[in-house]
CSV table of C-alpha atoms in Angstrom, one decimal:
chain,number,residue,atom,x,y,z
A,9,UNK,CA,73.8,110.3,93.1
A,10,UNK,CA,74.3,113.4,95.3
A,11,UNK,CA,71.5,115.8,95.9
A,12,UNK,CA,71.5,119.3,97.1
A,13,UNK,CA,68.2,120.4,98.7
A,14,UNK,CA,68.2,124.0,98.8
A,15,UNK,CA,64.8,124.7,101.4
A,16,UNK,CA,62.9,128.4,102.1
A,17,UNK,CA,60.2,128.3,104.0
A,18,UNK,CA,59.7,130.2,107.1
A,19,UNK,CA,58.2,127.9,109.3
A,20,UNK,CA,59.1,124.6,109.8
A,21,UNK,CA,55.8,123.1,110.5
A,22,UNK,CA,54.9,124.1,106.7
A,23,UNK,CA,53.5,121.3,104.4
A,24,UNK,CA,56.2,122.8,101.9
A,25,UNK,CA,59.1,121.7,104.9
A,26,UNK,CA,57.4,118.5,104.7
A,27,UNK,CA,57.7,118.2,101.0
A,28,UNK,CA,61.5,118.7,101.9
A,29,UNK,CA,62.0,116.4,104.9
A,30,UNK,CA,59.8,113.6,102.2
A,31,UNK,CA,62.3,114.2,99.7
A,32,UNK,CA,65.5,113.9,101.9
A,33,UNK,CA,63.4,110.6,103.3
A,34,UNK,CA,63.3,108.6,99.6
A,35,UNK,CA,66.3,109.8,98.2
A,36,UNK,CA,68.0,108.5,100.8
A,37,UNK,CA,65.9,105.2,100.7
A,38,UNK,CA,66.9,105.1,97.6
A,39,UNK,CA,70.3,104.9,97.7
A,40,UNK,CA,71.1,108.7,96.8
A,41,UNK,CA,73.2,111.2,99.3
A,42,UNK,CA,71.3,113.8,100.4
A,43,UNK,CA,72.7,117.4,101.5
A,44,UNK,CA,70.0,120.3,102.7
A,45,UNK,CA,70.8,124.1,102.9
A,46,UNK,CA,67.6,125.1,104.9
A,47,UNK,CA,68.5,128.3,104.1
A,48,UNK,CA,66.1,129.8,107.1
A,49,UNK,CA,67.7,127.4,110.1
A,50,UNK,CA,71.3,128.9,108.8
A,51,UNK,CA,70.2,132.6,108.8
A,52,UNK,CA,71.3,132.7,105.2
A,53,UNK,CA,72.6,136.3,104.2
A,54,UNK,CA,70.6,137.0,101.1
A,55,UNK,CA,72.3,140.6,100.5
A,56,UNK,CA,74.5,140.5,97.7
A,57,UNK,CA,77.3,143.2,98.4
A,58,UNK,CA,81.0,144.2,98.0
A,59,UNK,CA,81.8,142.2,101.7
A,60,UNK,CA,80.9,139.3,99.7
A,61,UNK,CA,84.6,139.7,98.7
A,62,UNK,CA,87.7,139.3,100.6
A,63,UNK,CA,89.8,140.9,98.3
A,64,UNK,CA,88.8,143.3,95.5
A,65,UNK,CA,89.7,143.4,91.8
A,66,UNK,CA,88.6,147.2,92.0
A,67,UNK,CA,88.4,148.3,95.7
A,68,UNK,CA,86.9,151.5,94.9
A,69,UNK,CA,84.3,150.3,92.5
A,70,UNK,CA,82.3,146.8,92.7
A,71,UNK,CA,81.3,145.5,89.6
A,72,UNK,CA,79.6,142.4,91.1
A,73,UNK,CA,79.9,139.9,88.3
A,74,UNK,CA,83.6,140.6,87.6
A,75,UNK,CA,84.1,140.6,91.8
A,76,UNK,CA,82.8,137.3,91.9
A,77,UNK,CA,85.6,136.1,88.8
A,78,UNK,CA,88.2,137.7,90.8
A,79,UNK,CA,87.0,135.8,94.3
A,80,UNK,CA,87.1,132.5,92.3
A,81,UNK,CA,89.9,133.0,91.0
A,82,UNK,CA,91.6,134.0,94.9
A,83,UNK,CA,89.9,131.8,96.4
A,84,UNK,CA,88.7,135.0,98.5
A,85,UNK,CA,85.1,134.6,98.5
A,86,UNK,CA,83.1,135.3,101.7
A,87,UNK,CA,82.9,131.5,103.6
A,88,UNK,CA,79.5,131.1,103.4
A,89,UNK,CA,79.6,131.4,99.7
A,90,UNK,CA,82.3,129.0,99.5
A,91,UNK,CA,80.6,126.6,101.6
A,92,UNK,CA,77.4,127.0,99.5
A,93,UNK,CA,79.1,126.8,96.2
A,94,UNK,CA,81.1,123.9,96.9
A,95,UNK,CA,77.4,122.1,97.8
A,96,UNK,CA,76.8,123.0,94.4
A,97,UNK,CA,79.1,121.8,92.6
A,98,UNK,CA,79.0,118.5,94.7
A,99,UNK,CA,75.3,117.5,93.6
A,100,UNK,CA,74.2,115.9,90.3
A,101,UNK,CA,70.8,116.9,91.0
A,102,UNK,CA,70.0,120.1,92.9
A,103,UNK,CA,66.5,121.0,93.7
A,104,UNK,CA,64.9,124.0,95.3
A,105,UNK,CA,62.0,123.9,97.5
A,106,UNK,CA,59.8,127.0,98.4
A,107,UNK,CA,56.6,128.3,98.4
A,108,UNK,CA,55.8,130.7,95.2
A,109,UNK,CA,55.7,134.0,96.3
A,110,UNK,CA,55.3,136.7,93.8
A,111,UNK,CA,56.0,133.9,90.7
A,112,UNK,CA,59.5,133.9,92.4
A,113,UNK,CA,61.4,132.2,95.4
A,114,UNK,CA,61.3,133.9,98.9
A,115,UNK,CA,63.6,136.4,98.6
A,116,UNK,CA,66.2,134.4,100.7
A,117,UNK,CA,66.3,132.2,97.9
A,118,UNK,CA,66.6,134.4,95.3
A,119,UNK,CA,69.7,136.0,97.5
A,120,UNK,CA,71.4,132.2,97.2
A,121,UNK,CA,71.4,132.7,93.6
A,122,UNK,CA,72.3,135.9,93.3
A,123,UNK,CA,75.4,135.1,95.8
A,124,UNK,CA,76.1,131.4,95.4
A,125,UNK,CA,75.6,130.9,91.4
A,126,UNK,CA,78.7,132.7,90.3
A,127,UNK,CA,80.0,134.1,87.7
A,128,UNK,CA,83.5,132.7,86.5
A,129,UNK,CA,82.5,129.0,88.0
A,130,UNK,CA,79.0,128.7,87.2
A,131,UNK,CA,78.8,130.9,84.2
A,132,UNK,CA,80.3,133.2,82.3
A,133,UNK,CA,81.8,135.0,78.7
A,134,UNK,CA,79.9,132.8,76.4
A,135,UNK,CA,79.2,129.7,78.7
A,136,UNK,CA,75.8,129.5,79.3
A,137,UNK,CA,72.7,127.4,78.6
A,138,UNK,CA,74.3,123.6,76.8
A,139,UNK,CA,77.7,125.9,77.4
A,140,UNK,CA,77.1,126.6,81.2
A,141,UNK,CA,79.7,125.6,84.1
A,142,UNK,CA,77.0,123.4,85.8
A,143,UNK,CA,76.4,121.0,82.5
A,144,UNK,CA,76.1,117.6,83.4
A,145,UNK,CA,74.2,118.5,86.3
A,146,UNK,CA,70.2,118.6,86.7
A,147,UNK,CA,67.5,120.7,88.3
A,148,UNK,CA,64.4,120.7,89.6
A,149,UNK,CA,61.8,123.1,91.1
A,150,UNK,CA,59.4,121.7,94.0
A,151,UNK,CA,57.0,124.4,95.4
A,152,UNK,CA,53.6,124.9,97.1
A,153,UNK,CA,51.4,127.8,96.2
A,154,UNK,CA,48.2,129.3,97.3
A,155,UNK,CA,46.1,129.1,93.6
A,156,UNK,CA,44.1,126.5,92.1
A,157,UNK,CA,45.7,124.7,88.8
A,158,UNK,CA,42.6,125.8,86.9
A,159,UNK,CA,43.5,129.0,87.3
A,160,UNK,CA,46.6,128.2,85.0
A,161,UNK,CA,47.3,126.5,81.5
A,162,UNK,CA,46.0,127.9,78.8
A,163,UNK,CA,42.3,128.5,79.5
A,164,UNK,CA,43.2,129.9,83.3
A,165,UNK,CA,43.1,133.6,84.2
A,166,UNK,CA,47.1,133.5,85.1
A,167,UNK,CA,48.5,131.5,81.6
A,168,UNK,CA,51.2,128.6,82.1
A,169,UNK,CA,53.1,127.9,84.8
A,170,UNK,CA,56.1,127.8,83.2
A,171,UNK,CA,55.7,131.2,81.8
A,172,UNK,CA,55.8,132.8,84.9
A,173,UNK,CA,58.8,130.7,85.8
A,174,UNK,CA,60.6,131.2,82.7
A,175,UNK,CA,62.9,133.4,84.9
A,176,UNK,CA,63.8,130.4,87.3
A,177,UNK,CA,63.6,127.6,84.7
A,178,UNK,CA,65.5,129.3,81.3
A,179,UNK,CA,66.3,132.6,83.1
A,180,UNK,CA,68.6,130.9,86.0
A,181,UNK,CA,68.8,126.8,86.0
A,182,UNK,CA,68.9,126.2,82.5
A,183,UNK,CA,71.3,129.5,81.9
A,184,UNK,CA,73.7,127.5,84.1
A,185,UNK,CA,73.4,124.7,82.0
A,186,UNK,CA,72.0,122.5,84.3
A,187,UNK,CA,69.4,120.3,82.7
A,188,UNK,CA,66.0,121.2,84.2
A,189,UNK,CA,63.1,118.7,84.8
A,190,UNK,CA,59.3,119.8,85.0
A,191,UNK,CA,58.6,121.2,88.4
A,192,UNK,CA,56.7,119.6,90.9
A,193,UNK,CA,54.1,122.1,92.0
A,194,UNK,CA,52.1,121.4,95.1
A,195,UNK,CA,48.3,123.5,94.3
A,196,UNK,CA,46.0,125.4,96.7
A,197,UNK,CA,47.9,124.1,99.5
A,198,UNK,CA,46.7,126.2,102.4
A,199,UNK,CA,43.4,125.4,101.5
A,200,UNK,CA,43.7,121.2,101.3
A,201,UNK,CA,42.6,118.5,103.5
A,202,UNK,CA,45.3,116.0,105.6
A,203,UNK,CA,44.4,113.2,102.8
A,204,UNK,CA,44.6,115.7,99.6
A,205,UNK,CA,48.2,116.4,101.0
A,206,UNK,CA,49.2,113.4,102.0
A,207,UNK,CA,48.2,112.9,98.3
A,208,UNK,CA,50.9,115.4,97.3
A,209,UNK,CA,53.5,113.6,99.4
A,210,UNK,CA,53.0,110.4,98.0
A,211,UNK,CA,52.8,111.9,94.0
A,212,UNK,CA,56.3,114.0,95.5
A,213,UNK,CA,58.0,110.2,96.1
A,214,UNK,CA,56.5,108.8,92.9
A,215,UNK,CA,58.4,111.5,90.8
A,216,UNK,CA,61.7,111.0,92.9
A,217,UNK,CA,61.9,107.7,92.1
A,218,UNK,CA,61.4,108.2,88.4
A,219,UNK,CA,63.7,111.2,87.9
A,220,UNK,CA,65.4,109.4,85.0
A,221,UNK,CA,62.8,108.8,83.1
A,222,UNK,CA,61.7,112.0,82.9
A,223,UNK,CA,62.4,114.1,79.6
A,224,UNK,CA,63.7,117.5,80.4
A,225,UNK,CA,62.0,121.0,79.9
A,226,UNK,CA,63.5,122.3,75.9
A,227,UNK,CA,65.7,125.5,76.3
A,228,UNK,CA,67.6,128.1,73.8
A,229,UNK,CA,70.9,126.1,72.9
A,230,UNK,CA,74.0,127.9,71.7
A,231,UNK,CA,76.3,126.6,69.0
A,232,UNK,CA,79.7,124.7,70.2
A,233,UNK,CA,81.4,126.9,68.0
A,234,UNK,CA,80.3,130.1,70.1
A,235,UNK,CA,82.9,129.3,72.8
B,12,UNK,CA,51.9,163.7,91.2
B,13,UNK,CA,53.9,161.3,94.0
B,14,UNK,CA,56.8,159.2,92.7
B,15,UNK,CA,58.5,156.4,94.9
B,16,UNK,CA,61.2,155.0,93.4
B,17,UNK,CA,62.3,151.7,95.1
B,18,UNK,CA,66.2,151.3,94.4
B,19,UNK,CA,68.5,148.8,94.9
B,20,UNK,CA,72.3,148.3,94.1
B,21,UNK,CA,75.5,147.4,95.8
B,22,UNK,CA,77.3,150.1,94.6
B,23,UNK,CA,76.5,154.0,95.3
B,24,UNK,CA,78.9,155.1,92.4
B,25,UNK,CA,77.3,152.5,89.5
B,26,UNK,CA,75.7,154.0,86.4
B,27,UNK,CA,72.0,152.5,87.7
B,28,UNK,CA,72.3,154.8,90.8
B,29,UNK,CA,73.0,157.8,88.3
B,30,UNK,CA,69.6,156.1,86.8
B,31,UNK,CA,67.8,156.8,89.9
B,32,UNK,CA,69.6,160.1,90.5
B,33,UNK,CA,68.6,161.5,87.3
B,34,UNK,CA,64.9,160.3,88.1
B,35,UNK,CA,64.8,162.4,91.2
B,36,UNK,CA,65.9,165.5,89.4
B,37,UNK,CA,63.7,165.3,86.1
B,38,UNK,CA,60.9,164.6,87.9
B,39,UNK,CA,61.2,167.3,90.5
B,40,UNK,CA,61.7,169.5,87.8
B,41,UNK,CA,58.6,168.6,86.1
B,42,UNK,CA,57.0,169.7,89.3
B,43,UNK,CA,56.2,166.0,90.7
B,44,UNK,CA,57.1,165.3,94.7
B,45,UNK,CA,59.8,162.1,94.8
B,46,UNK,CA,60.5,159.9,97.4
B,47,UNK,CA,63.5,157.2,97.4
B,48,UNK,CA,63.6,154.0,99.3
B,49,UNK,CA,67.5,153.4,98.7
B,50,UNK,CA,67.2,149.9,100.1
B,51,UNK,CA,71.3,149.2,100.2
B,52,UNK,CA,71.4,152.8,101.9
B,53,UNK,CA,68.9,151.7,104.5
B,54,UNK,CA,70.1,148.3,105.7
B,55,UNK,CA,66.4,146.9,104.7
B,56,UNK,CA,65.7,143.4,105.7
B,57,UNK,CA,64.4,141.1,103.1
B,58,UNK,CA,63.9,138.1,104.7
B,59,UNK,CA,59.5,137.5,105.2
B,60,UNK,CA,59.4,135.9,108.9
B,61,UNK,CA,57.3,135.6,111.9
B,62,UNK,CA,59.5,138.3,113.3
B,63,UNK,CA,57.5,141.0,110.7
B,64,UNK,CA,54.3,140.4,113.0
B,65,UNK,CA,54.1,142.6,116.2
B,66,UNK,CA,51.1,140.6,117.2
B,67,UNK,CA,49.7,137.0,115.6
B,68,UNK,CA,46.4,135.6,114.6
B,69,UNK,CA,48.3,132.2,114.6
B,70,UNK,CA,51.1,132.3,117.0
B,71,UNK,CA,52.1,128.3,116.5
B,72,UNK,CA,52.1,128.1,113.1
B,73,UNK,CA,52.9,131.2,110.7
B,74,UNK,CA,50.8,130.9,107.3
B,75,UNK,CA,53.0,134.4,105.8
B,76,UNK,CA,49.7,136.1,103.7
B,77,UNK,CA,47.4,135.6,106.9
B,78,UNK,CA,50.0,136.9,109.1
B,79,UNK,CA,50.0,139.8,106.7
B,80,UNK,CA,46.0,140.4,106.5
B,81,UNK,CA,45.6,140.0,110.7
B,82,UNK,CA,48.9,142.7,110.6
B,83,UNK,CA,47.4,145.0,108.3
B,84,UNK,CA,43.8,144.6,110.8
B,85,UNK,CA,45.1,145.3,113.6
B,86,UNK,CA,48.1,147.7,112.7
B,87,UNK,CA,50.7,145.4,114.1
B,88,UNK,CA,52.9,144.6,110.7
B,89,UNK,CA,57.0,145.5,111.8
B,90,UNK,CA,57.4,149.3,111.6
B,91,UNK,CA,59.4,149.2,108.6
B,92,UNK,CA,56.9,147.6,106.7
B,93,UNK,CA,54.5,149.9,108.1
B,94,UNK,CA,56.9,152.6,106.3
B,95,UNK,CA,57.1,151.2,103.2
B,96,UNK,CA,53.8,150.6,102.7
B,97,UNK,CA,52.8,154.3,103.6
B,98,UNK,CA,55.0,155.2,101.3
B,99,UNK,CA,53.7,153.1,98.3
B,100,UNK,CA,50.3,154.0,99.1
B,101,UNK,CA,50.9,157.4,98.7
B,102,UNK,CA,52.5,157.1,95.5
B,103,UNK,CA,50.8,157.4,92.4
B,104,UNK,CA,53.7,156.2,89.9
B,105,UNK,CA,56.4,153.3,91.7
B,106,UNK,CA,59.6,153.4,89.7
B,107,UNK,CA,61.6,150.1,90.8
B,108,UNK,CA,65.0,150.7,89.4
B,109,UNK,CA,67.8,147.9,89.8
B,110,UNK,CA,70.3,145.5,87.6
B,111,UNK,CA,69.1,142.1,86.4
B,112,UNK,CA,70.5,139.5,89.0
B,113,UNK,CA,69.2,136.4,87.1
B,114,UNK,CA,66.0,138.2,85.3
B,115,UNK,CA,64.7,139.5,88.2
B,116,UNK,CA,65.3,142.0,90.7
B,117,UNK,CA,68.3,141.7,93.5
B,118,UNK,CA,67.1,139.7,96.4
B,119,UNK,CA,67.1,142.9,98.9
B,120,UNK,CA,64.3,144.4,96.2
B,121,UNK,CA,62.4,140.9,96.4
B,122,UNK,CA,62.3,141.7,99.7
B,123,UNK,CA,60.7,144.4,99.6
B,124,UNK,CA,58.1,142.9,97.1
B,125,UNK,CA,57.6,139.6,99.8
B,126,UNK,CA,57.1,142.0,102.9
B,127,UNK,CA,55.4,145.4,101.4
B,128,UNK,CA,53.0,144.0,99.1
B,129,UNK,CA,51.1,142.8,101.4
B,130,UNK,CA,47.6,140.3,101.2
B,131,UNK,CA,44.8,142.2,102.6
B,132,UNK,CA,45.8,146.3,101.7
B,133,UNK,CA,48.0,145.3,98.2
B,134,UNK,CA,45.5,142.4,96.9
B,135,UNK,CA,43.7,139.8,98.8
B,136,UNK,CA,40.8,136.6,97.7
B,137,UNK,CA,39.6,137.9,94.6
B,138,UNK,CA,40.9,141.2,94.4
B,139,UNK,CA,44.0,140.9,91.7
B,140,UNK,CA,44.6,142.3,88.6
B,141,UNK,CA,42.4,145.4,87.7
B,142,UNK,CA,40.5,144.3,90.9
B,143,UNK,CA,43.6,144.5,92.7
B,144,UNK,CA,44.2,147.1,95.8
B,145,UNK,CA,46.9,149.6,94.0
B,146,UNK,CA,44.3,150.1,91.2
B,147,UNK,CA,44.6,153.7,89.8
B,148,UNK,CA,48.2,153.7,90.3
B,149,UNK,CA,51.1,153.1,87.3
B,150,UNK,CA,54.4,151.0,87.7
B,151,UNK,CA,57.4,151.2,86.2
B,152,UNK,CA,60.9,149.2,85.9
B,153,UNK,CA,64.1,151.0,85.5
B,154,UNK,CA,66.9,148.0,85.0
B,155,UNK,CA,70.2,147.9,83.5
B,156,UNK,CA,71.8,144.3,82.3
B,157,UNK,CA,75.4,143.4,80.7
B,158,UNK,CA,73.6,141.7,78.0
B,159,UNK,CA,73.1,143.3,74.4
B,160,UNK,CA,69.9,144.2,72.9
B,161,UNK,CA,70.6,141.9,69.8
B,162,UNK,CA,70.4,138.5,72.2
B,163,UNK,CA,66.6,139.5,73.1
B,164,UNK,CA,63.6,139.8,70.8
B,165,UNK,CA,62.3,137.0,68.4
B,166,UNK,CA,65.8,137.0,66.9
B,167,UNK,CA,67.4,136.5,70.5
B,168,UNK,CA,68.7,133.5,72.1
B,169,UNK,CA,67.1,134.1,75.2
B,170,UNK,CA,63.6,135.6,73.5
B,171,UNK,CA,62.2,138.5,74.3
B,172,UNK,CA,63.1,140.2,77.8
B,173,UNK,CA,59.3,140.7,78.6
B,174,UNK,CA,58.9,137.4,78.5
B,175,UNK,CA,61.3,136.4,81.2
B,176,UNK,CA,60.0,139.6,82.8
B,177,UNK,CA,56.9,138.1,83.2
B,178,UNK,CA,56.5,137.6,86.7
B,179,UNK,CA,57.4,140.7,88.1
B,180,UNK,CA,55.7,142.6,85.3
B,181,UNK,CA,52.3,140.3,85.2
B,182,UNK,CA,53.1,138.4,88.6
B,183,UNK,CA,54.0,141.3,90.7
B,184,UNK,CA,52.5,144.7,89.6
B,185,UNK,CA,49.9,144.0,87.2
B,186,UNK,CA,48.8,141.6,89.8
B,187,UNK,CA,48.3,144.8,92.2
B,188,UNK,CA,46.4,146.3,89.8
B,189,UNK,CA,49.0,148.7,89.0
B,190,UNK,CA,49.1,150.2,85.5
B,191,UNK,CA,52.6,148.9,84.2
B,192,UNK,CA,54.3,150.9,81.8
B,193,UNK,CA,56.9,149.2,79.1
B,194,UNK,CA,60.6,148.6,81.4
B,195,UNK,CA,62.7,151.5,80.4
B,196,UNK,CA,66.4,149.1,79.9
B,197,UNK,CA,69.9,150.4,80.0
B,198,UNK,CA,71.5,147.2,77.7
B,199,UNK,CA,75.0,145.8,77.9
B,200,UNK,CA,75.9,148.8,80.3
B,201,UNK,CA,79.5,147.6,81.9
B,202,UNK,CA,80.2,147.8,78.3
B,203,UNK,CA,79.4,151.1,77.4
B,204,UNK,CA,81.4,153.8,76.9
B,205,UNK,CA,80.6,156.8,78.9
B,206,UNK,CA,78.6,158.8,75.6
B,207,UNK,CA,76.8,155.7,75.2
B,208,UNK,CA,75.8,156.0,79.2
B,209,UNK,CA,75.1,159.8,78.6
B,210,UNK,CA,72.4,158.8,75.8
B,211,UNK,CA,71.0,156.3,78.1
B,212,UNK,CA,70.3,159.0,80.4
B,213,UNK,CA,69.0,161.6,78.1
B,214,UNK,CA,66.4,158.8,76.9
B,215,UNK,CA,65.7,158.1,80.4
B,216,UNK,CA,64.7,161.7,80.8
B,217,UNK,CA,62.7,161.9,78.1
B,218,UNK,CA,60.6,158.7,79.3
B,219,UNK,CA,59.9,160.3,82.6
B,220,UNK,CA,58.9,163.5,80.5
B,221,UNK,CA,56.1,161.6,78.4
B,222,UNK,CA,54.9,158.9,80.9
B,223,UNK,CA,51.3,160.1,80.2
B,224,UNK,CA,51.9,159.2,76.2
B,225,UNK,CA,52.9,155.7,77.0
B,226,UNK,CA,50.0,152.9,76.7
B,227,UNK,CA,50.5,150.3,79.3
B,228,UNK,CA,51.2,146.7,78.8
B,229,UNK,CA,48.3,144.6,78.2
B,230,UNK,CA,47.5,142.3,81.0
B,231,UNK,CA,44.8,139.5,81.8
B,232,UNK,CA,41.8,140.8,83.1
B,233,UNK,CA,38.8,139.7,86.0
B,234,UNK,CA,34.9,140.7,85.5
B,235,UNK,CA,34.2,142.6,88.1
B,236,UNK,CA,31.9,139.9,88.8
B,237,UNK,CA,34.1,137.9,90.1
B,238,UNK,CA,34.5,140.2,92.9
């Protein structure tokens, strides 16, 4: 299959770009083509604004969402979102890899989204979630944070996980209609041995080579009959 | 009291920058002191780097938080950091008023929130939540969204909006220690006609007129023990 590695981390010695170079490793031992957007190496412009757009709908007003529909529909989106979306819609499995900050993605990240996930292609009217342009297609989250698991779940101080990503996981993927896979969440990083990471890598390759056997996270569905 | 309201939207004519207009004016009214960071306005820089670190503790290898705690030691975080965080410090209420790009803020805001919240003045080891550095001070979100009220809440499709708020509102500035107050939401606004947008504002005015009324969200909670 084809996978799209979107990457965000600012320095490239970072255990989090080796959970990236890892993945790019066994995918492509296993047979899979692998494309990376290292979104820090390409100086990836994560400012969402009207010179995102060629030509305008409504030069004198910019409505993002609907300036998006109208670039897709041109064919006048800014290159880089082009380039980026055509990535996209490439991969059957797209994963993102960063390190947590703020329950989020570096904001270079979030900027991809906010530019590269658009509206008209990816989404739109009543096509989201099950409905979503990116159906067929699946997710997955791989990230490296600072705190200890314990301090998650439901006896830690923070709650789930997956609550604080609900935003990423329902909120963005799963809106798209992607199908989205339980993240793989690298704990207490800065803080580990050489062997408790090399640990990590090895548990990283284990779950790339079982992707399909792994059930999905459950998400709001809309009717068929919606459309 | 000191209000800085963090805004951040593409375009100077949309009704969320009448949202932040109309903030400035009711609260200078009611006698408070207001400054804006208008972060499209000023060009600001989202991307977290090496580059925001005048001097380093690790120049080889750039671990972002203890970048951010040598910076804030030794005075050497990037000037318009520096700025920000003055500012924020100096508040006593942070209004962050934007449109929901994927159930969060824009990336240009996340930014902000990677660079200015910085580990060792904003939290740091132990101190988060009501141990956290911007204790005594109350947050607040101003967003608008093209959804409709009716597709949130335990009735909603996509549940209810706090929940996929979650990390900014528990993540981000409960995790300061901020007091955060319930989002005031402009719903389904490109929709609106423009006396539906005139009784958004009116209610947004009356908000800022009875902040002291309004119980904060409920958040999880250290011992000071643990400090």
């Amino acid at each position: 299959m084809n996978v799209l590695i979107v990457h965000a981390h600012p320095e490239p010695q970072s255990f989090n770009t080796a959970l990236q170079s890892t993945a790019v490793a066994e995918l492509t031992r296993l047979g899979h083509t692998v494309q990376v957007s290292d979104l820090y190496a390409m100086r990836f412009n994560p400012v969402a604004s009207a010179a995102d757009f060629g030509e305008r709908a409504n030069p004198d007003y910019c409505v993002y969402a609907l300036e998006q529909r109208h670039g897709v529909a041109q064919g006048t989106l800014a290159q880089d979102i082009q380039d980026e979306l055509a990535k996209l819609l490439w991969c059957d499995l797209l994963i993102l890899n960063f390190p947590l900050f703020w329950y989020s993605t570096p904001a270079i990240l979030k900027g991809w989204i906010d530019r590269v996930l658009v509206s008209g292609t990816v989404y739109g009217g009543k096509r989201f979630y099950n409905l979503g342009g990116l159906k067929g297609k699946r997710a997955l989250l791989s990230l490296t944070l600072g705190g200890q698991e314990a301090m998650f779940g439901p006896q830690g101080i923070h709650g789930p996980l997956e609550d604080l990503l609900k935003h990423l996981l329902q909120g963005t993927l799963a809106y798209t209609g992607m199908s989205v896979l339980p993240p793989f969440v690298g704990w207490h990083v800065p803080y580990l041995s050489d062997a408790a990471r090399q640990d990590i890598l090895a548990a990283w390759r284990t779950r790339l080579q079982s992707l399909d056997a792994q059930t999905p996270l459950v998400f709001p569905e809309l009717s068929p009959d919606a459309l």
